[in-house]
Coordinates of C-alpha atoms and ligand atoms in Angstrom, one line a residue:
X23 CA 97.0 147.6 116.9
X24 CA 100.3 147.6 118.3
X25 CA 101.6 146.5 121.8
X26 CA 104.8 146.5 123.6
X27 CA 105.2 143.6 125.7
X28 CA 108.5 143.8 128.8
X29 CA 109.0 140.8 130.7
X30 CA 111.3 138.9 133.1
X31 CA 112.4 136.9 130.3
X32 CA 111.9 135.1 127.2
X33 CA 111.2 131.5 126.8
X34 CA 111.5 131.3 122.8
X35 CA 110.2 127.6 122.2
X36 CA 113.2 126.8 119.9
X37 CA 114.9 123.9 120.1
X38 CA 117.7 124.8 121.4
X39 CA 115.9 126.2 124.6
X40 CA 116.7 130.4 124.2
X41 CA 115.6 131.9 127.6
X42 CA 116.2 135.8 126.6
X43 CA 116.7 138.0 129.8
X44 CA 115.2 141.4 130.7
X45 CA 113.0 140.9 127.2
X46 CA 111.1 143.1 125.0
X47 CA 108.6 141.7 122.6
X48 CA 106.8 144.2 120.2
X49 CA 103.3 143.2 118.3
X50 CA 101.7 144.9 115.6
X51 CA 98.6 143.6 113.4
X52 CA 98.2 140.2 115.2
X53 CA 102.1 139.2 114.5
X54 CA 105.3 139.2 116.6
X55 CA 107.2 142.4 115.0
X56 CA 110.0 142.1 117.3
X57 CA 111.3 139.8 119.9
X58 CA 114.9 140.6 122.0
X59 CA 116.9 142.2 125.0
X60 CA 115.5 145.1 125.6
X61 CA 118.8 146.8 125.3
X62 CA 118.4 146.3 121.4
X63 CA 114.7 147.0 121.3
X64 CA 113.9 149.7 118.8
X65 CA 112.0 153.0 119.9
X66 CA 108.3 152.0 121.2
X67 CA 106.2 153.4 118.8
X68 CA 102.7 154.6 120.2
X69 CA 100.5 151.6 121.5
X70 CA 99.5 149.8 124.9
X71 CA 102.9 148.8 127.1
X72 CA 102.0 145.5 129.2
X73 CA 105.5 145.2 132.0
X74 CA 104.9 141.6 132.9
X75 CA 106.7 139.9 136.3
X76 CA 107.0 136.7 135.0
X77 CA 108.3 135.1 131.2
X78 CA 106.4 134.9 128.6
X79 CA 106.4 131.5 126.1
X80 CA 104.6 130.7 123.1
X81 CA 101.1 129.5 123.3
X82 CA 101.4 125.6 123.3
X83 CA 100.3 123.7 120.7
X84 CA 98.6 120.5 121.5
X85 CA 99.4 118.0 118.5
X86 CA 96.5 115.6 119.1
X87 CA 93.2 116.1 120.5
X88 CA 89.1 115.1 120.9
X89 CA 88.8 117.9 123.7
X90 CA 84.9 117.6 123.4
X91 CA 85.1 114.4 124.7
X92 CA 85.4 116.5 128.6
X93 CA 82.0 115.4 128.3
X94 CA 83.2 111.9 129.2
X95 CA 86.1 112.6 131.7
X96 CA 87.1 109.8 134.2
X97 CA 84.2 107.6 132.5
X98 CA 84.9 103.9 132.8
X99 CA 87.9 104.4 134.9
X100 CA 90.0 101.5 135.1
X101 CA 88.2 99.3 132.1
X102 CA 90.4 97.6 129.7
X103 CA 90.3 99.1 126.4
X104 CA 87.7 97.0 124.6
X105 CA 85.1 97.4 126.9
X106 CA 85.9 101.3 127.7
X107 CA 84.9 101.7 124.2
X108 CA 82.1 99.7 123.4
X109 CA 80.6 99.7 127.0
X110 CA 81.5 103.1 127.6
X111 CA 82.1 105.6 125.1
X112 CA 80.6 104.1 121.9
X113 CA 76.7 104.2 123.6
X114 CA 77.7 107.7 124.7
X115 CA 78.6 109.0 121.5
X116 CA 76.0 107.8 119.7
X117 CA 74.0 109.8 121.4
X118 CA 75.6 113.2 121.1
X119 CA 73.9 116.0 119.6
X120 CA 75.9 118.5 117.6
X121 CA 74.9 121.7 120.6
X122 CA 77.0 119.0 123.0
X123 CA 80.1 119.1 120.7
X124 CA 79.8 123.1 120.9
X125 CA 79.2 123.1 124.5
X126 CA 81.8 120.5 125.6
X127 CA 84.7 122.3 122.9
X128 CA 83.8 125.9 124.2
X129 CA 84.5 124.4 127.8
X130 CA 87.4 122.1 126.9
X131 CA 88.8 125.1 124.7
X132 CA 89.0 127.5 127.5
X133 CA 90.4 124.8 129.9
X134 CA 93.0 124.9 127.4
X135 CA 93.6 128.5 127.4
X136 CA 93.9 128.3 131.0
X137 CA 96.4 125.9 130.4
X138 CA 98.5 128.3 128.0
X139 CA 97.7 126.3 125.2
X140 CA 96.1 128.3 122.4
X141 CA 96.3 126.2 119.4
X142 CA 95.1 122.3 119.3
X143 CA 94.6 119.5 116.5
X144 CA 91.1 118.4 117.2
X145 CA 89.7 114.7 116.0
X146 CA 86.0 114.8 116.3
X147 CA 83.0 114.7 114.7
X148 CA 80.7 117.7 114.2
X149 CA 83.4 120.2 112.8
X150 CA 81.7 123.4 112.3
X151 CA 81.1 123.2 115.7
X152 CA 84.2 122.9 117.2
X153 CA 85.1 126.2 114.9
X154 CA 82.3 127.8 116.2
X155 CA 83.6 126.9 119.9
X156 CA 87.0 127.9 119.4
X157 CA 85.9 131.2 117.5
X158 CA 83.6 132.2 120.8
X159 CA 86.5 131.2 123.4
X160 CA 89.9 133.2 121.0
X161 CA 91.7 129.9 120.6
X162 CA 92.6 128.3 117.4
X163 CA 91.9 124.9 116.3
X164 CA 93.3 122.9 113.3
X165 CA 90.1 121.0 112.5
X166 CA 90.4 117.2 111.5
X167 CA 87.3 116.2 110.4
X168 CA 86.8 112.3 112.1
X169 CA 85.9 110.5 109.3
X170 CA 84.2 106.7 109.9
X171 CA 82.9 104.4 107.8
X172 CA 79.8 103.6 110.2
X173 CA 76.5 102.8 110.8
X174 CA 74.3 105.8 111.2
X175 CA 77.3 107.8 109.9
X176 CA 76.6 109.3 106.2
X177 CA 78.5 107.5 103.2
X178 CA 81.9 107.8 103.5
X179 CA 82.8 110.3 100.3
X180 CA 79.8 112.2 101.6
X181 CA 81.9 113.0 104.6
X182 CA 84.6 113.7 102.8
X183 CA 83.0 115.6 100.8
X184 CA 81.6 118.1 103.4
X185 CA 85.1 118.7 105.1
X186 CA 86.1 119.8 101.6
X187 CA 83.4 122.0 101.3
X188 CA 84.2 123.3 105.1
X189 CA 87.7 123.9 104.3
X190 CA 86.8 126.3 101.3
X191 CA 85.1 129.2 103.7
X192 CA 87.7 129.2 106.3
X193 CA 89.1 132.6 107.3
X194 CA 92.5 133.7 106.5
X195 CA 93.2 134.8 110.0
X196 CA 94.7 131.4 110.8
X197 CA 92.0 130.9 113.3
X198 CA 90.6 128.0 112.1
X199 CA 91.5 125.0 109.6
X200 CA 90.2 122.3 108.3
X201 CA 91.8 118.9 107.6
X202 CA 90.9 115.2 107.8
X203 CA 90.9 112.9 110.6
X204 CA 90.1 109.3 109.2
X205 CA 90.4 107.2 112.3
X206 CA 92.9 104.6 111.6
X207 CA 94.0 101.8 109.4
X208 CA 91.7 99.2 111.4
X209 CA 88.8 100.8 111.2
X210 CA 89.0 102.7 107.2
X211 CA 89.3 100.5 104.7
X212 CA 92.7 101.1 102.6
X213 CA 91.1 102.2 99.3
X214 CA 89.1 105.0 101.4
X215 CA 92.3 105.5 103.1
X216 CA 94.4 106.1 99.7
X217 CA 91.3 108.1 98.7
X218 CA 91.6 110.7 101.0
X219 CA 95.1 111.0 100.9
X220 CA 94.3 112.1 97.4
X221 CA 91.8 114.6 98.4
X222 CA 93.7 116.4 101.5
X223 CA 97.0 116.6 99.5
X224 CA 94.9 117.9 96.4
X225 CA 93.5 120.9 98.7
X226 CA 97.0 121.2 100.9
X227 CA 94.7 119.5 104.0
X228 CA 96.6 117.9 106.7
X229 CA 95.4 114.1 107.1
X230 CA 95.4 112.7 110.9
X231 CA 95.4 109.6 111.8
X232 CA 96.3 107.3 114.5
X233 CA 98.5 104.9 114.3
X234 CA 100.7 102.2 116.5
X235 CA 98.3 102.4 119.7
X236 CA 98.4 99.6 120.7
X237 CA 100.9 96.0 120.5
X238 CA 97.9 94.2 118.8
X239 CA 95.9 96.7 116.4
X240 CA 97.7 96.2 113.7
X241 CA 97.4 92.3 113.9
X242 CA 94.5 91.6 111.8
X243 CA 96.3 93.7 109.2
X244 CA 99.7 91.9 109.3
X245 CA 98.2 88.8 109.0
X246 CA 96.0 89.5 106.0
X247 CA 98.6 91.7 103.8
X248 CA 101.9 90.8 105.7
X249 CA 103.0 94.2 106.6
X250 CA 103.1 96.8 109.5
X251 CA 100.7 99.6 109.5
X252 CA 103.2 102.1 108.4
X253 CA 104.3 100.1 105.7
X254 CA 100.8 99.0 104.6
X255 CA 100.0 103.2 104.6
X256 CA 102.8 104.0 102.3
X257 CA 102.1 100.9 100.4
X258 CA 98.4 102.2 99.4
X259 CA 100.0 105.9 98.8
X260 CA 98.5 107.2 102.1
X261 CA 101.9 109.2 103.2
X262 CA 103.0 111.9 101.6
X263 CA 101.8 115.4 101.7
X264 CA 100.7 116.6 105.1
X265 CA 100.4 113.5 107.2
X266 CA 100.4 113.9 111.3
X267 CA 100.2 110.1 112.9
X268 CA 99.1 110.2 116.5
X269 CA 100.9 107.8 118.9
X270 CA 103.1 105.8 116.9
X271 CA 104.1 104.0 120.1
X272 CA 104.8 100.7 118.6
X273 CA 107.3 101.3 115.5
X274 CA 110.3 99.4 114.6
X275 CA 113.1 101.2 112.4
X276 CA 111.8 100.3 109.5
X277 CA 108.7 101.8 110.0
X278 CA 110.7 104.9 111.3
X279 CA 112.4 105.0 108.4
X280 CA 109.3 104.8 106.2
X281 CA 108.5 107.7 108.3
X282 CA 111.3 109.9 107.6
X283 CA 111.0 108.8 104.2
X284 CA 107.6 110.3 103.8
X285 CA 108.1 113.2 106.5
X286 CA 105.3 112.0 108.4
X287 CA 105.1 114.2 111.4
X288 CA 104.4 112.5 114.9
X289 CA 101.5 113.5 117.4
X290 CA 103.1 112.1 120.7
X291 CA 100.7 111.1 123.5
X292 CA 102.7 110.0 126.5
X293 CA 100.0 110.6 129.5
X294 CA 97.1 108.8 127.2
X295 CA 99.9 105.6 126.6
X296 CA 100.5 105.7 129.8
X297 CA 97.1 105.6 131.2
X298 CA 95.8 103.2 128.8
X299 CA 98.8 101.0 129.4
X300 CA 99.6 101.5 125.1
X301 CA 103.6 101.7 125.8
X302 CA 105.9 103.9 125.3
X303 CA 107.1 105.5 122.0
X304 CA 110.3 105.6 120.7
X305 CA 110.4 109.0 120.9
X306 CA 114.6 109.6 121.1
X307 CA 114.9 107.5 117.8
X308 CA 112.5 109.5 116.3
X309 CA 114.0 112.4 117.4
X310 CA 117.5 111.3 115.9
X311 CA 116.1 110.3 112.4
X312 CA 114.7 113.6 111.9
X313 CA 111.2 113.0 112.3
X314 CA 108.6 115.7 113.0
X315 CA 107.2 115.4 116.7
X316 CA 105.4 117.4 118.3
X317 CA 103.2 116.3 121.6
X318 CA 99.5 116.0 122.2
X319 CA 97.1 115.5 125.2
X320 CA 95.0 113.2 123.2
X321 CA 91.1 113.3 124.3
X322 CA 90.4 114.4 128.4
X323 CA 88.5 110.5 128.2
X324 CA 92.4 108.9 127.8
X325 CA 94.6 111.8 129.7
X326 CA 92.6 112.7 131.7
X327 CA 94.0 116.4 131.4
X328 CA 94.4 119.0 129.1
X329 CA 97.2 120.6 130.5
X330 CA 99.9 120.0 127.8
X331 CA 102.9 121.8 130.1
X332 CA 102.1 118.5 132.4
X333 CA 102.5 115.8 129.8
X334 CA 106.0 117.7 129.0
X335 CA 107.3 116.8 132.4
X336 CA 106.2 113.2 131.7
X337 CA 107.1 113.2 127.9
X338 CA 110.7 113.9 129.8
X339 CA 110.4 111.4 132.4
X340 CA 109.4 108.3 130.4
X341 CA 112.1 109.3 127.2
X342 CA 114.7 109.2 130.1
X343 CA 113.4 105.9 131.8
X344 CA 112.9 104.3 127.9
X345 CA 116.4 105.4 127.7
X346 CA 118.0 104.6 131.0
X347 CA 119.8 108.2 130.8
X348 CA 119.1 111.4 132.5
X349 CA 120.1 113.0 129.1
X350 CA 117.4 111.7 126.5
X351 CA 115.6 114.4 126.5
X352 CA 116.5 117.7 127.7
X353 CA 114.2 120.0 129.1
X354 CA 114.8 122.3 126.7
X355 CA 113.5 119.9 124.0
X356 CA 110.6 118.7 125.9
X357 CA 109.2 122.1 126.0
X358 CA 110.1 122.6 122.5
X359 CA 108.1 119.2 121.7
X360 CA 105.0 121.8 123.0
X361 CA 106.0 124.7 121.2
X362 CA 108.1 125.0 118.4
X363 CA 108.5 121.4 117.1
X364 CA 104.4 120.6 117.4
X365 CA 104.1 123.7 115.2
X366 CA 106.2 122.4 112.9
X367 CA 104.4 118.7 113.1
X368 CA 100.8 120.4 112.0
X369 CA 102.6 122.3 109.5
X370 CA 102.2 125.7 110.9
X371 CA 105.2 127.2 110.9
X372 CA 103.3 130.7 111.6
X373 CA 102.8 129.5 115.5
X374 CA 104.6 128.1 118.3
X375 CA 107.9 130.2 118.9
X376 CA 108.4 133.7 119.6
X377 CA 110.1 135.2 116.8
X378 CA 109.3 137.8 114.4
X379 CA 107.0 137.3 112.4
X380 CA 104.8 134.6 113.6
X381 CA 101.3 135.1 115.3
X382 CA 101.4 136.6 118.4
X383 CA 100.1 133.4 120.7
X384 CA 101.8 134.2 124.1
X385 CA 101.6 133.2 127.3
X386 CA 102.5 134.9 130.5
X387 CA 104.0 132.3 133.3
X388 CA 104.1 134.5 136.6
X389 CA 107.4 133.3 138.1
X390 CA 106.9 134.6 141.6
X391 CA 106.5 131.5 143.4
X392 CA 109.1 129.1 144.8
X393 CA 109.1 126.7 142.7
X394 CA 110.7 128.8 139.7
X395 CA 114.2 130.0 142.5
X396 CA 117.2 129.7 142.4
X397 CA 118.0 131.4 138.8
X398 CA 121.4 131.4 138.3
X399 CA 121.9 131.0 134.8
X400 CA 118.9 132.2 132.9
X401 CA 118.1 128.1 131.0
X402 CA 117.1 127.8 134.9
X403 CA 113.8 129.6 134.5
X404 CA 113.2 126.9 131.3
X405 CA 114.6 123.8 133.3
X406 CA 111.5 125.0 136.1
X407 CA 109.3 125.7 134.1
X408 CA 109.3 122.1 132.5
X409 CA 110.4 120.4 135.9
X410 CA 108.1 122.2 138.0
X411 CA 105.8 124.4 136.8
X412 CA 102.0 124.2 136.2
X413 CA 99.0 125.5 135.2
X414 CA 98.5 127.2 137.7
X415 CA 101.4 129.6 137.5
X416 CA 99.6 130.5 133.9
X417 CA 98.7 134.0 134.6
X418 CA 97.4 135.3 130.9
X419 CA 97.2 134.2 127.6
X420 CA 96.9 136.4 124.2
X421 CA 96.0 134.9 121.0
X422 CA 97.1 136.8 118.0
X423 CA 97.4 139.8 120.6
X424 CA 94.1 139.8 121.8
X425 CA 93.4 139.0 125.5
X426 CA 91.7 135.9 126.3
X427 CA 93.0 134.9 129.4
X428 CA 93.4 137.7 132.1
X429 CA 94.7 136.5 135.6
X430 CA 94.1 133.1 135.7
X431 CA 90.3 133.7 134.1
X432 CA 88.8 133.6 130.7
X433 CA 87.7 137.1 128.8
X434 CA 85.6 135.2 126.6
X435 CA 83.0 133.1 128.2
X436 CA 81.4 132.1 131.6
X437 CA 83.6 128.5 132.9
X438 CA 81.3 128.2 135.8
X439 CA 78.3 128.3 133.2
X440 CA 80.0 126.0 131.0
X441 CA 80.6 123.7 133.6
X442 CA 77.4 123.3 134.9
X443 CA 75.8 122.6 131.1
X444 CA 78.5 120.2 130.2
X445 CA 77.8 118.5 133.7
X446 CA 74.3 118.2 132.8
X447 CA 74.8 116.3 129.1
X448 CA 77.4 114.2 130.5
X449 CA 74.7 112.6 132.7
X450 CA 72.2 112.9 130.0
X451 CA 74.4 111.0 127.6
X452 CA 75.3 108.2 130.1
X453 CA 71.3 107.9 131.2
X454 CA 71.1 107.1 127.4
Ligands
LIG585 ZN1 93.2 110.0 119.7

């Protein structure tokens, strides 16, 4: 199958912010065969021609999600943390079924798509669900497995166990992978911790897990061993291999550079840290050691969105307020933060920029609306788009080349549907 994209311009997702004019961008097999001026294209072979008004990015990659958890949304608004959870979303979960994971990530996975984001990291339980979601909407979903030492949970290594098994049948279409999600340092024990450290870098798995919420979680932990969270994960061999850390808000430089160390890649949350009061994470110095970071919604229960282009804009905002200077983050690297550099965080290098060779996940931005004028330089249409663009202005989406969003509307399933069902289990699970 081969397709010839033209559009008003190319938004690359690089980092140093390429806006290509009057672009053509070829795709053949599910792949990005060509992307340029259409001045230099080569001939158009024979395939569909798609002339688009507006620029086309990369499908965003969200570094850090629990999307099925749209099933909560706006849920104990206003509660402080501790009794969010245990009032709010712990008696709530408990009660979900696996067909309400399915439900809630087919609806929360073509929100997404709408959103122009085709590729997320999803922490959650139920995982063959949330591949079956994502297979029936077109996205793709890097799968880490939530893993819990908890009552009414099965044995720890039996979970493990299973993701393991998962991970073996996975297609090669890039669709779908599998990795492991153990929560976090204060609620694993370390020895499981080190334990599946071992297992995901023995099967090249990616191992998420927050980290640095919050000023106080790592408290307990300092007290009893005497070091940081970061320092306690290296410590008990956790770093290493594929590790992505969500949040990582409240990191001195030594942890940084126990990060950099270890190339642990960062899953930056700012709406969810904002919302939840967590802080801010040092984001620039992150940035300036060399550290992987790529941004994440986190769940729609802490967002409330899952419109990553929005937490961009604020991922821009609060690194220039943190910073007291209008040039700590450019715009050019916030939207690479979305694209390019969260690739890179999961360890996909085969996603999130639109160069040759990687899959074709694009995203058509229809630019025929105020808020993207004046252009007098070409970087302008990037400098709108992260400044003052939105969803809304998301026109189609293709994943791997296939359609799956076609004017503003999913190809794949019924929203309105969706909507109503996941309405319906939301108030069954908070009946109880
Ligand atoms: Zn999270």
């Amino acid at each position: 199958m081969r397709l010839r994209f033209t559009a008003r311009a190319l938004v690359t997702g690089d980092r140093a912010g390429t806006v290509v004019p009057n672009a053509v961008l070829d795709v053949a097999d599910g792949r990005i065969a060509w992307a340029g001026p259409a001045a230099e294209a080569p001939p158009a072979e024979d395939g569909e021609r798609i002339d688009l008004p507006g620029i086309l990015t990369p499908g965003l990659v969200n570094a850090h999600s629990h999307a099925p958890m749209v099933l909560f949304r706006g849920q104990g608004e206003g509660l402080p943390l501790e009794r969010w959870l245990q009032e709010v979303m712990w008696p709530r979960e408990a009660r979900l079924t696996p067909e309400d994971v399915e439900v809630a990530m087919t609806a929360a996975s073509a929100e997404m798509l709408a959103n122009g984001v085709t590729t997320s990291v999803e922490m959650y339980f139920h995982p063959e669900r949330i591949a079956a979601a994502v297979a029936t909407t077109g996205a793709r979903a890097l799968i880490a497995t939530a893993l819990i030492p908890i009552p009414g949970m099965p044995p720890y290594e039996e979970q493990l166990r299973a993701v393991v098994d998962l991970a073996a049948g996975v297609p090669d279409d890039g669709t779908i992978e599998y990795g492991v999600g153990p929560h976090a340092a204060y609620t694993v024990p370390l020895p499981l911790l080190r334990e599946t450290a071992a297992v995901a870098r023995e099967h090249g798995m990616l191992l998420h897990v927050h980290v640095a919420e919050t000023a106080t979680e790592g408290a307990g932990l300092l007290a009893t061993h005497g070091l940081s969270v970061p320092a306690l994960l290296a410590a008990h061999d956790v770093l290493g291999g594929r590790v992505l850390a969500a949040h990582c808000v409240h990191m001195d430089d030594a942890d940084l550079d126990l990060w950099r160390e270890h190339d642990v890649a960062v899953a930056h949350c700012p709406a969810s840290n904002a919302k939840l009061a967590s802080g801010v994470a040092p984001l620039r110095a992150m940035l300036d050691r060399g550290i992987r970071v790529g941004l994440g919604t986190d769940g729609p229960a802490s967002n409330d969105g899952l419109d990553l282009l929005a937490d961009t804009r604020l991922a821009a905002s609060l690194a220039r307020l943190a910073g007291r200077s209008a040039t700590a983050l450019t715009a050019a690297e916030a939207f690479w933060l979305a694209s390019g550099a969260a690739a890179d965080a999961i360890g996909r290098p085969d996603l999130g920029q639109l160069t040759a060779g990687r899959r074709a996940d694009l995203v058509h931005v229809d630019t025929r609306d105020l808020v993207f004028e004046p252009v007098g330089d070409p970087a302008d249409l990037l400098a709108h788009l992260v400044w003052s663009g939105a969803a809304r202005h998301v026109r189609d989406v293709w994943v791997a080349g296939r359609p799956v969003v076609r004017d503003g509307a999913s190809t794949t399933v019924d929203t309105e549907a969706l909507r109503r069902d996941v309405a319906a289990r939301a108030a069954r699970l908070a009946a109880g």
